[in-house]
Tab-separated table of C-alpha atoms in Angstrom:
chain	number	residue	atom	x	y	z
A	1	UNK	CA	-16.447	-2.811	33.982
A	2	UNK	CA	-14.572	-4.813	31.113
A	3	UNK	CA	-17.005	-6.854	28.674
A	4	UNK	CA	-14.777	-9.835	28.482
A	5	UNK	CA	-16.092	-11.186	24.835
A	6	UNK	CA	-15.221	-14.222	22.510
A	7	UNK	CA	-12.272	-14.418	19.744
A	8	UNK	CA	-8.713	-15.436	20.401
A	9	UNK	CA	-7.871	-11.819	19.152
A	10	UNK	CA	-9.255	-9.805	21.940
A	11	UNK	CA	-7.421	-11.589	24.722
A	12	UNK	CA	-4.386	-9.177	24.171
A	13	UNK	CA	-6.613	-6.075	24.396
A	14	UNK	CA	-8.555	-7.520	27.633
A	15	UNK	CA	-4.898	-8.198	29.102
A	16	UNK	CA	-4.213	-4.461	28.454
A	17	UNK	CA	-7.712	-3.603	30.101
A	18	UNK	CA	-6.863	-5.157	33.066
A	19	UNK	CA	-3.692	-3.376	33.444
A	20	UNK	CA	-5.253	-0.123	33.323
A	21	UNK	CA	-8.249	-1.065	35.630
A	22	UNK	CA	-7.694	1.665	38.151
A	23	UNK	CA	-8.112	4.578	35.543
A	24	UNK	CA	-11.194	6.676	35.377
A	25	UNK	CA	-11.605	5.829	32.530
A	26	UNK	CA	-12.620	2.685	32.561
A	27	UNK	CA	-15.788	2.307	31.534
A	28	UNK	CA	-14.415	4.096	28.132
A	29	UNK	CA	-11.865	1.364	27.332
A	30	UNK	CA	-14.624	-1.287	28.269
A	31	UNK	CA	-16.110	-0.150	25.175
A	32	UNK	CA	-13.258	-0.962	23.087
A	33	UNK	CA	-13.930	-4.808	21.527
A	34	UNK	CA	-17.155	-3.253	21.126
A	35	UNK	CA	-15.746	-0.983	18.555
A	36	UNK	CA	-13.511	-3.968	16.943
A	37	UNK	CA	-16.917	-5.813	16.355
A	38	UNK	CA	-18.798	-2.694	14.331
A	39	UNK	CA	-15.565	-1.870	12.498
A	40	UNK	CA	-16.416	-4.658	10.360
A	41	UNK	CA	-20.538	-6.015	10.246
A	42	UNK	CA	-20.622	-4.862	6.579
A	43	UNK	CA	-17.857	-6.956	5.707
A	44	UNK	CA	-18.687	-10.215	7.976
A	45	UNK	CA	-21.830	-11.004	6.079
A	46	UNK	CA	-21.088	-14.161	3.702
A	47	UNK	CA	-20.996	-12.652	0.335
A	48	UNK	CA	-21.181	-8.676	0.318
A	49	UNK	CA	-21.709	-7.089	-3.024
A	50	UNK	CA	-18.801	-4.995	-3.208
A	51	UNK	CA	-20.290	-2.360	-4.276
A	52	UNK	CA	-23.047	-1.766	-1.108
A	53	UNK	CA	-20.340	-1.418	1.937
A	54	UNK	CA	-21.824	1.589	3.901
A	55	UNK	CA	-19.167	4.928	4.119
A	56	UNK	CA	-17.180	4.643	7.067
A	57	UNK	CA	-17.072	8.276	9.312
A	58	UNK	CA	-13.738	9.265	7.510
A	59	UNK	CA	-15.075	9.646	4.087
A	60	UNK	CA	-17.785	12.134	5.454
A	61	UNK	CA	-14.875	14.202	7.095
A	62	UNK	CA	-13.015	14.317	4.018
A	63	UNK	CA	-15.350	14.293	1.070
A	64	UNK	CA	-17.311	17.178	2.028
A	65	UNK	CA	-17.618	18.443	-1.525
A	66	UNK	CA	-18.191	17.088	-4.658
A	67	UNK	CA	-14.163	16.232	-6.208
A	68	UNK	CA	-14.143	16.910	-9.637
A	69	UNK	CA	-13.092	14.252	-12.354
A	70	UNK	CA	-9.859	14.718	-13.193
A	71	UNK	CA	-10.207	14.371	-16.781
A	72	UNK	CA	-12.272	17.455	-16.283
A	73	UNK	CA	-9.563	19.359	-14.948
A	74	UNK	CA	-7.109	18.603	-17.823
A	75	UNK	CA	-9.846	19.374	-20.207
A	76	UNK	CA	-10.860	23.188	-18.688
A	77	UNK	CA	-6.589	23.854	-18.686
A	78	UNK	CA	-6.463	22.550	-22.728
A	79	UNK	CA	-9.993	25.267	-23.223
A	80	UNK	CA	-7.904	27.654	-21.164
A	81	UNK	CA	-4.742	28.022	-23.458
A	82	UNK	CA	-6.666	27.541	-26.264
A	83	UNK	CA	-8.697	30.187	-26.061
A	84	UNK	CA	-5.356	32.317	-24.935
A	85	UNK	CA	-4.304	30.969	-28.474
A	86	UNK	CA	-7.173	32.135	-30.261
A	87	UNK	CA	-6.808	35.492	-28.643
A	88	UNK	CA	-3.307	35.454	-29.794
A	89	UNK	CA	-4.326	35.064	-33.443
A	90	UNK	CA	-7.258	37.347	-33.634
A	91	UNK	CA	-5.095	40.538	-31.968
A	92	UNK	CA	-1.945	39.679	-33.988
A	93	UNK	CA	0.378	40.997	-30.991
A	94	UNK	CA	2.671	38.678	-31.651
A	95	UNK	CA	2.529	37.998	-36.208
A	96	UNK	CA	0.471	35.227	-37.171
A	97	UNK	CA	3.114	33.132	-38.460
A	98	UNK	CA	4.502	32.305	-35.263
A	99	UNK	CA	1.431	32.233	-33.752
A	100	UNK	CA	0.014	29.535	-35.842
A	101	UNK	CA	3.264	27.512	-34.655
A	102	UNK	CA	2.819	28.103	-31.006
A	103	UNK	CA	1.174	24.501	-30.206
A	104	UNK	CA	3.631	23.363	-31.599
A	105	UNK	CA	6.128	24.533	-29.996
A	106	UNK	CA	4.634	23.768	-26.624
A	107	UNK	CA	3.935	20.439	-27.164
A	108	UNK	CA	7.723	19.933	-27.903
A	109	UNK	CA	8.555	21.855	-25.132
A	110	UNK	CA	6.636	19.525	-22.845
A	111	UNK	CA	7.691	16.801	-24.570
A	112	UNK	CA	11.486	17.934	-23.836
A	113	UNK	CA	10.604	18.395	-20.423
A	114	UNK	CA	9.349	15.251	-19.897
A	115	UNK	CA	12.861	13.530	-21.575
A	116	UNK	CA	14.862	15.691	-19.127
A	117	UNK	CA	12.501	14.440	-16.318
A	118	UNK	CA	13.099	10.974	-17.539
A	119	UNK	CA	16.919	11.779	-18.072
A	120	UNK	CA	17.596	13.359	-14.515
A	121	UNK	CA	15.494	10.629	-12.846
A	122	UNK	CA	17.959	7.858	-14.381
A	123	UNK	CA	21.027	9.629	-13.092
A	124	UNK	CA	19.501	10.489	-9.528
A	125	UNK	CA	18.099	6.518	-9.025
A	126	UNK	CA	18.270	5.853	-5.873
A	127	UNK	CA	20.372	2.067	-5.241
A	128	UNK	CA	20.790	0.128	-2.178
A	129	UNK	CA	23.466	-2.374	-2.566
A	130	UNK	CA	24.371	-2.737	1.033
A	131	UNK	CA	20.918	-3.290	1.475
A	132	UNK	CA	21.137	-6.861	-0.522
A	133	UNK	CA	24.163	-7.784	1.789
A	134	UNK	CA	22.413	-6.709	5.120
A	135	UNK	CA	19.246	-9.044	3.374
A	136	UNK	CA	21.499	-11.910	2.662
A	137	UNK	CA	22.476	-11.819	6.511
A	138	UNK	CA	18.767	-11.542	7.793
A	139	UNK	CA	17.807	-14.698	6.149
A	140	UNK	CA	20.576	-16.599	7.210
A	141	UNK	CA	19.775	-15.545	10.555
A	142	UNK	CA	15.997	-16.376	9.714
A	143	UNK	CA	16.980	-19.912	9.006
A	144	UNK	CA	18.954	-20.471	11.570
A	145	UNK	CA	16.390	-19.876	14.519
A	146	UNK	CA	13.596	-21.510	12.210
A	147	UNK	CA	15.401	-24.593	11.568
A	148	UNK	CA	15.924	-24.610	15.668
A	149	UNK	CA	12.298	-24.314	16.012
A	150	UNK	CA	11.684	-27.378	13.649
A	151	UNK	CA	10.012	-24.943	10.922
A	152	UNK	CA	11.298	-26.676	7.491
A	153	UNK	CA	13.211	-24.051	5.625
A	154	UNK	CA	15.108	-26.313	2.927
A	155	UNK	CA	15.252	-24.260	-0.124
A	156	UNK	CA	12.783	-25.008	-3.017
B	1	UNK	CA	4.005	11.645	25.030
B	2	UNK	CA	1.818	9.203	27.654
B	3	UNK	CA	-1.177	10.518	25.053
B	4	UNK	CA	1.025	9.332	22.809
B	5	UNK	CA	1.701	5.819	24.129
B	6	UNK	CA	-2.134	5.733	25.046
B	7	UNK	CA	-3.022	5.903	21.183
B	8	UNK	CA	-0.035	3.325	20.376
B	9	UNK	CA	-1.475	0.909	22.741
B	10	UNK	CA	-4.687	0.884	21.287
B	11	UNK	CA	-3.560	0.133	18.002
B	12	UNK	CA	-3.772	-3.493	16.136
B	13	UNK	CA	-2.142	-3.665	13.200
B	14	UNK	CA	-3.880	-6.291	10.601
B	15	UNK	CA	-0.436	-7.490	7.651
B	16	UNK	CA	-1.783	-8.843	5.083
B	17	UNK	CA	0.194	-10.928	2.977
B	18	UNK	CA	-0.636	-12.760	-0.670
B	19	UNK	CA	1.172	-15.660	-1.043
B	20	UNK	CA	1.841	-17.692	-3.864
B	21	UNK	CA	4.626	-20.516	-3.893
B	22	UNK	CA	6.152	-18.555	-1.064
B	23	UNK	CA	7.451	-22.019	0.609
B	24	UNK	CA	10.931	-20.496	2.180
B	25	UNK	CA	10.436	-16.313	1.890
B	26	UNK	CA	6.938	-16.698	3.768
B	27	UNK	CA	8.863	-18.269	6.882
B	28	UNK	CA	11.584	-16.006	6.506
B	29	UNK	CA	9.385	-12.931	6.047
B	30	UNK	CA	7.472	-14.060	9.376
B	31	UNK	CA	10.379	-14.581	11.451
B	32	UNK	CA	11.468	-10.962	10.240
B	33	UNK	CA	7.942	-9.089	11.269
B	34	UNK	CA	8.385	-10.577	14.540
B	35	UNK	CA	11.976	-9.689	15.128
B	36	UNK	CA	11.114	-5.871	14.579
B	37	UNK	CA	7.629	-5.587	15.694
B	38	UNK	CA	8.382	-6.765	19.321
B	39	UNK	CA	6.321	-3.930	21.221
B	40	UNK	CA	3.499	-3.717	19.011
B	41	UNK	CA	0.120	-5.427	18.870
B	42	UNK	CA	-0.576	-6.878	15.527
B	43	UNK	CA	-1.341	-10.186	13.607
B	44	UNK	CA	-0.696	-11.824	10.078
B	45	UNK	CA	-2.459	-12.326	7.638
B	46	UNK	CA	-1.675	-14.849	4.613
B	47	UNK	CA	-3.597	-15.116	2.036
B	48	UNK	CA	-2.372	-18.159	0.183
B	49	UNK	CA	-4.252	-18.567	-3.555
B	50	UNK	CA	-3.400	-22.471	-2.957
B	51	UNK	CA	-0.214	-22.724	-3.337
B	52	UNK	CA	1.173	-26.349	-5.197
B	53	UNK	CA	4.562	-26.233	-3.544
B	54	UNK	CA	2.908	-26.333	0.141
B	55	UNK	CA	3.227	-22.793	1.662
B	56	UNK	CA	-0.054	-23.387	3.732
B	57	UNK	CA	1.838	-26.610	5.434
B	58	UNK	CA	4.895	-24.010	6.313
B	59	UNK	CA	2.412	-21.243	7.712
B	60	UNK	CA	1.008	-24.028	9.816
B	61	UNK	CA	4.102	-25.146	11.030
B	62	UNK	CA	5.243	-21.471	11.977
B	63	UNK	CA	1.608	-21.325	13.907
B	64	UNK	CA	2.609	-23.760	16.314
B	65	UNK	CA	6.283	-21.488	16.584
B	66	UNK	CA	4.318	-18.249	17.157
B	67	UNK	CA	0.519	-18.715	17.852
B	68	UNK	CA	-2.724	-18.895	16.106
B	69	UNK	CA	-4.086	-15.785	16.869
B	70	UNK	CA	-1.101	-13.858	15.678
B	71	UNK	CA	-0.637	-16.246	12.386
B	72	UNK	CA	-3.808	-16.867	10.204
B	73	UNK	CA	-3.606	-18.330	7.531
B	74	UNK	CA	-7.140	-17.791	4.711
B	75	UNK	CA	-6.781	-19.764	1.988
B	76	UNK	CA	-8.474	-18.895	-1.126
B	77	UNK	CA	-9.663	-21.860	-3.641
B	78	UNK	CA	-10.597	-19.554	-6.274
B	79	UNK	CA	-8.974	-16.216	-7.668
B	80	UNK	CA	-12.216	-13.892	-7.303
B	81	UNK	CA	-11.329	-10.165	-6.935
B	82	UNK	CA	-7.966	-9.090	-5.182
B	83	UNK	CA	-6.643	-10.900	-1.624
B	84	UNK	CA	-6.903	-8.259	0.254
B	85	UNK	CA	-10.322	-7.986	-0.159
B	86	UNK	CA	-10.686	-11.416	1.156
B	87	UNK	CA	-7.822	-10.940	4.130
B	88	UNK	CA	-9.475	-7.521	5.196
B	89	UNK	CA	-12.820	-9.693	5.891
B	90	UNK	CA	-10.738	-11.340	8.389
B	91	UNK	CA	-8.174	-8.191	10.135
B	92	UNK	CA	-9.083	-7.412	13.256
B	93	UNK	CA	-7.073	-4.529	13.446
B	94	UNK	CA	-7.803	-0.814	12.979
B	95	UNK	CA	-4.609	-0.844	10.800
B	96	UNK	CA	-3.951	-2.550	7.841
B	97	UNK	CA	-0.348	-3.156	6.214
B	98	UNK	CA	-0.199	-5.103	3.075
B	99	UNK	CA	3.043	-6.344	1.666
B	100	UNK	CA	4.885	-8.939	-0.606
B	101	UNK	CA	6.071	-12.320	0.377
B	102	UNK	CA	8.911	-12.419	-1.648
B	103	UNK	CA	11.693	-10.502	0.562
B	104	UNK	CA	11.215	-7.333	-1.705
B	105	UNK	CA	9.764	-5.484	1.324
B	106	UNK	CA	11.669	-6.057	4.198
B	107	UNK	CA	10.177	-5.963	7.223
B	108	UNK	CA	12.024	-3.627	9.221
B	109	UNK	CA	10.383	-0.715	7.309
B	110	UNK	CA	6.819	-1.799	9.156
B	111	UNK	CA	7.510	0.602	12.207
B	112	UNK	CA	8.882	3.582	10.136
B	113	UNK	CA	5.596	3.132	8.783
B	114	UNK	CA	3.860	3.153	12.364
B	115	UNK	CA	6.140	5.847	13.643
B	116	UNK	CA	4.831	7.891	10.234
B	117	UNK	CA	1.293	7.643	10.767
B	118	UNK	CA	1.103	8.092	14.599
B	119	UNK	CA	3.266	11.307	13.914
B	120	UNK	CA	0.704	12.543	11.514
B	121	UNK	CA	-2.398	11.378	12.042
B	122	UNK	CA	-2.365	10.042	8.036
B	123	UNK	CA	-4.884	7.477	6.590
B	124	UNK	CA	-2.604	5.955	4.457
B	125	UNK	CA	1.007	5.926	4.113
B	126	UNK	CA	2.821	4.340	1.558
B	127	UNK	CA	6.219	3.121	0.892
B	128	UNK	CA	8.327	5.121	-2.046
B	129	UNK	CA	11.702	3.616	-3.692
B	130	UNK	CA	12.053	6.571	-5.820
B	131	UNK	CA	13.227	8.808	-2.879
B	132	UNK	CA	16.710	9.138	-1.283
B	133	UNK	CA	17.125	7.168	1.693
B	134	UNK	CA	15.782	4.413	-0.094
B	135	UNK	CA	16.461	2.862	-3.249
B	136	UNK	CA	16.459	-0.317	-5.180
B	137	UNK	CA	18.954	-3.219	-5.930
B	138	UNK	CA	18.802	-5.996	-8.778
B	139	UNK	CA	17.468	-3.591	-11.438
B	140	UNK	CA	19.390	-3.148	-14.964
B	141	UNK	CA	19.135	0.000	-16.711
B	142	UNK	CA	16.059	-1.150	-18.936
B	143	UNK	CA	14.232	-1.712	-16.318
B	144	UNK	CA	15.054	1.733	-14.724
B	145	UNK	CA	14.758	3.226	-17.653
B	146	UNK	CA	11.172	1.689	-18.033
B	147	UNK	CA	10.311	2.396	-14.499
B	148	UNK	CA	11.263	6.172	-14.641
B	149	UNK	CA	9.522	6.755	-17.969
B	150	UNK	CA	6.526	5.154	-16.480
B	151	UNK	CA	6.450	7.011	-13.728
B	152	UNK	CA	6.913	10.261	-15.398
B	153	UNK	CA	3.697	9.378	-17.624
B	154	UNK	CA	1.817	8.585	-15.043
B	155	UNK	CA	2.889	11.973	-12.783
B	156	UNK	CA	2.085	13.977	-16.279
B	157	UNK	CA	-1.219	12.396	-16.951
B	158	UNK	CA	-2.647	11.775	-13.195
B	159	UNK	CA	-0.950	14.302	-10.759
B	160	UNK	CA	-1.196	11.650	-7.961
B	161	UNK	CA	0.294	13.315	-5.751
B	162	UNK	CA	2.857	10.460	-4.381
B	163	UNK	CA	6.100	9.339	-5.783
B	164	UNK	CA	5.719	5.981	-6.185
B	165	UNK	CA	2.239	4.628	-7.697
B	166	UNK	CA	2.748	1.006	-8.340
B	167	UNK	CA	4.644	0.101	-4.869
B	168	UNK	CA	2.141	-2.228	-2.723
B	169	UNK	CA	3.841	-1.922	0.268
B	170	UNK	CA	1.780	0.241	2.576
B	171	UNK	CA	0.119	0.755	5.751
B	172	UNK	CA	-3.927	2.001	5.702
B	173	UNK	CA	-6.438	3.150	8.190
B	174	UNK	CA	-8.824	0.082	8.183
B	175	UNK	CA	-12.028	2.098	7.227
B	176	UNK	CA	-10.172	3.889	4.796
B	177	UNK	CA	-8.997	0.771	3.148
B	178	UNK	CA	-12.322	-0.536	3.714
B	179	UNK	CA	-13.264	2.782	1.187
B	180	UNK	CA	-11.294	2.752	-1.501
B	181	UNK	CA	-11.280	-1.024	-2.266
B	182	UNK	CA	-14.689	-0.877	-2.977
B	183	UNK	CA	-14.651	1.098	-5.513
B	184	UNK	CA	-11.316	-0.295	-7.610
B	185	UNK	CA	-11.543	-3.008	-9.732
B	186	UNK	CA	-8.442	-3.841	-11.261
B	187	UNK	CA	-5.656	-6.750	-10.862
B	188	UNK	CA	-2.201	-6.504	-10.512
B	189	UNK	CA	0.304	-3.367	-9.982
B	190	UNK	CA	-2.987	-1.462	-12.039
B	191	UNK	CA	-4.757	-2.567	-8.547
B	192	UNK	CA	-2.163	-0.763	-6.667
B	193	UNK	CA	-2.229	2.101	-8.955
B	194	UNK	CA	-5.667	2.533	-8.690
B	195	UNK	CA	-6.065	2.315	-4.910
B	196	UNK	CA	-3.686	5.291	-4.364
B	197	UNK	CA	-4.668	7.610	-7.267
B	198	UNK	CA	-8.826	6.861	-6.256
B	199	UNK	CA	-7.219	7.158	-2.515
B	200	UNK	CA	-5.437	10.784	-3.510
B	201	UNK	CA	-9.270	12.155	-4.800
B	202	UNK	CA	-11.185	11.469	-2.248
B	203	UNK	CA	-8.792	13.679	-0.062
B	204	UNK	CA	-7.148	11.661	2.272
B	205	UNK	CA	-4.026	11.973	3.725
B	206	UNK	CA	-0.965	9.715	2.367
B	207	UNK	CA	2.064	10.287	4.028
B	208	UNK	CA	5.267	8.554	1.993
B	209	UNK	CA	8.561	6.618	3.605
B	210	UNK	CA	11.330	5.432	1.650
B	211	UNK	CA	12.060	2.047	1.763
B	212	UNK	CA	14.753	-0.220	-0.325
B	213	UNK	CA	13.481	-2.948	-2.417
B	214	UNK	CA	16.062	-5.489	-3.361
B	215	UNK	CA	14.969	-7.153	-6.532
B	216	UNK	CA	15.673	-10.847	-5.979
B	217	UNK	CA	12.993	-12.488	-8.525
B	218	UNK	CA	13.414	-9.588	-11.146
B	219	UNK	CA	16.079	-11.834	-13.848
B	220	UNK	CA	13.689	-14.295	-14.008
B	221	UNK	CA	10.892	-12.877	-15.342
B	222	UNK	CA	11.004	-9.971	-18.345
B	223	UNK	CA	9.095	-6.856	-19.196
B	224	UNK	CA	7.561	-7.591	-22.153
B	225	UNK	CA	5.601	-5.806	-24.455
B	226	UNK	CA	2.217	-6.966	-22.946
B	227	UNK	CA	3.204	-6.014	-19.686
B	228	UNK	CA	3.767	-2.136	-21.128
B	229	UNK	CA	0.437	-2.317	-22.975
B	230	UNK	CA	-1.500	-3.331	-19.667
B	231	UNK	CA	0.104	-0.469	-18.056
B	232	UNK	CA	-1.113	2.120	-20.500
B	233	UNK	CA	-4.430	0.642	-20.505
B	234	UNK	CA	-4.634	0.998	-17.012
B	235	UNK	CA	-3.499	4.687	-16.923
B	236	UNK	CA	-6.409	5.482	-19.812
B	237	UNK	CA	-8.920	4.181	-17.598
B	238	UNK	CA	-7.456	6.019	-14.561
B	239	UNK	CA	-7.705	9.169	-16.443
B	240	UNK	CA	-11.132	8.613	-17.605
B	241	UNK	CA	-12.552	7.375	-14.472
B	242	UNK	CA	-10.641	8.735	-11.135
């Protein structure tokens, strides 16, 4: 059975119904503009407070633990190698002169990394230049077959 | 495969488009989705923030070129939250592509996108210029410079998880757009930012496709220092709160 239902943008999925009217399953696809209309009640009342749209199905698939924050995570890695630092002084393996300097040394390190990151990223841009000449042909095609169709496409 | 084409036929892609003084790119940006989405059900979207130079009169005129129910036009009187909060209100598809009207997205790039997610089954996928295969034109080296420093911050500091934060050219699963916008509340590139990194940890999957982004508008307006200062606000809060 197809639910034939109101709104200029079904007509193109009814026209696709029809064409697959001999397939079992039928009454399946009939239920399709059904599922259009619930995809959105939340959001066709006239002003919803943004923050009490209901969860849609895919965040209960994905979320189905609590995520972390992410300042959370940074903060348990800077305990981490602190406490790996702290080690380091109290068991002098390595003599507490350069131990005292290690933070120091990473920060620059990461701090050199991040230049060379920055660096390599410069040289490795990616450019398009035929793409502005392939652009400049597009739109004069555009114009052309607007300006046919009486769209007004003078420049501003 | 006819699984496949099953799935493709039931799609309706929803592009959403912010306009603002858009009179000549927003006709030839239309004319463009419709030369390269020829077997694909979808509509537009503009979202015009009323426009002085008279965009909404040219989206009219290319309704009566194309048809109403593939053009709409939504015009918004007042600037409350982001436009594609109000154009999602009004997409009827399951899909949802939002892009710029200013010719730095071209549309050919919208069924790369389409291939992408049918081949994957991602929510979201979003466009990347920092990849090979594509690129950008009409940058100088300041503003490469400034773009790849950015980025590098914002990689350090967030571990997003994509290659390109601050590109809004992208195609989402309707509900999962529906998700994240809810809970973002910035303007601007920040906006975009925060969509993708909020997107990223909640788990869903973002596939990426390069695209090319040819600058066009770029010489006329400069990075200034305010623009830098907005940006590094907006990371601060994405570290804090994301």
């Amino acid at each position: 059975m197809i639910i034939i239902e109101p709104g200029s943008h079904l007509r193109a999925r009814e026209a696709s119904l029809f064409e697959r009217s001999e397939s079992p399953k039928e009454t399946k696809q009939g239920n399709i503009p059904k599922i259009q209309g619930s995809q959105a009640p939340h959001l066709s009342s006239p002003h919803p407070p943004l923050r009490s749209l209901r969860r849609s199905r895919y965040t209960s698939r994905n979320n189905q633990h609590i995520q972390m924050k992410h300042i959370l995570k940074i903060m348990a890695l800077v305990v981490a190698i602190s406490a790996i630092w702290i080690s380091l002084l109290e068991t002098s393996v390595i003599p507490r002169s350069y131990t005292w300097l290690l933070p120091v040394y990473l920060i620059m390190s990461l701090g050199c990394y991040g230049l060379l990151m920055v660096g390599v990223g410069l040289m490795l841009f990616p450019t398009c230049p035929q793409e502005a000449v392939l652009l400049q042909k597009d739109i004069g095609e555009a114009k052309e077959f607007l300006k046919g169709k009486g769209v007004d496409v003078g420049s501003d | 495969m006819k699984e496949q084409l099953e799935r493709e036929e039931k799609n309706k892609y929803s592009i959403i488009i912010p306009t603002y003084n858009e009179r000549l790119n927003i006709a030839l940006v239309i004319y463009l989705v419709f030369k390269h989405l020829r077997d694909v059900d979808f509509e537009v979207i503009v979202v015009d923030d009323g426009s002085p130079d008279g965009t909404q009169d040219i989206v009219r005129q290319l309704q009566h070129v194309y048809g109403e129910d593939h053009i709409l036009l939504r015009a918004r009187p007042k600037k409350l939250g982001t436009a594609y909060y109000h154009g999602l209100k009004h997409a009827s598809g399951n899909f949802v592509i939002i892009m710029d009207a200013d010719l730095s997205h071209h549309p050919k790039y919208i069924p790369s996108f389409i291939r992408k997610q049918l081949e994957t089954g991602a929510s979201i996928v979003t466009g990347t210029r920092y990849v090979s295969g594509g690129g950008v034109h009409g940058w100088n080296l300041m503003r490469k410079l400034t773009s790849r420093g950015a980025n590098v911050l914002a990689h350090t500091l967030l571990w997003p998880g994509v290659s390109d934060l601050t590109g809004s050219f992208r195609l989402y699963r309707k509900s999962v757009l529906e998700d994240v916008i809810t809970s973002c509340v910035s303007k601007g590139y920040v906006f975009q930012m925060e969509m993708i990194v909020r997107a990223s940890r909640k788990g869903y999957h973002i596939e990426e496709v390069p695209i090319s982004f040819v600058d066009r508008v770029y010489g006329s307006s400069k990075l200034g220092g305010s623009e830098i200062m907005e940006y590094l606000k907006g990371l601060i809060y994405l570290l804090f709160t994301t």
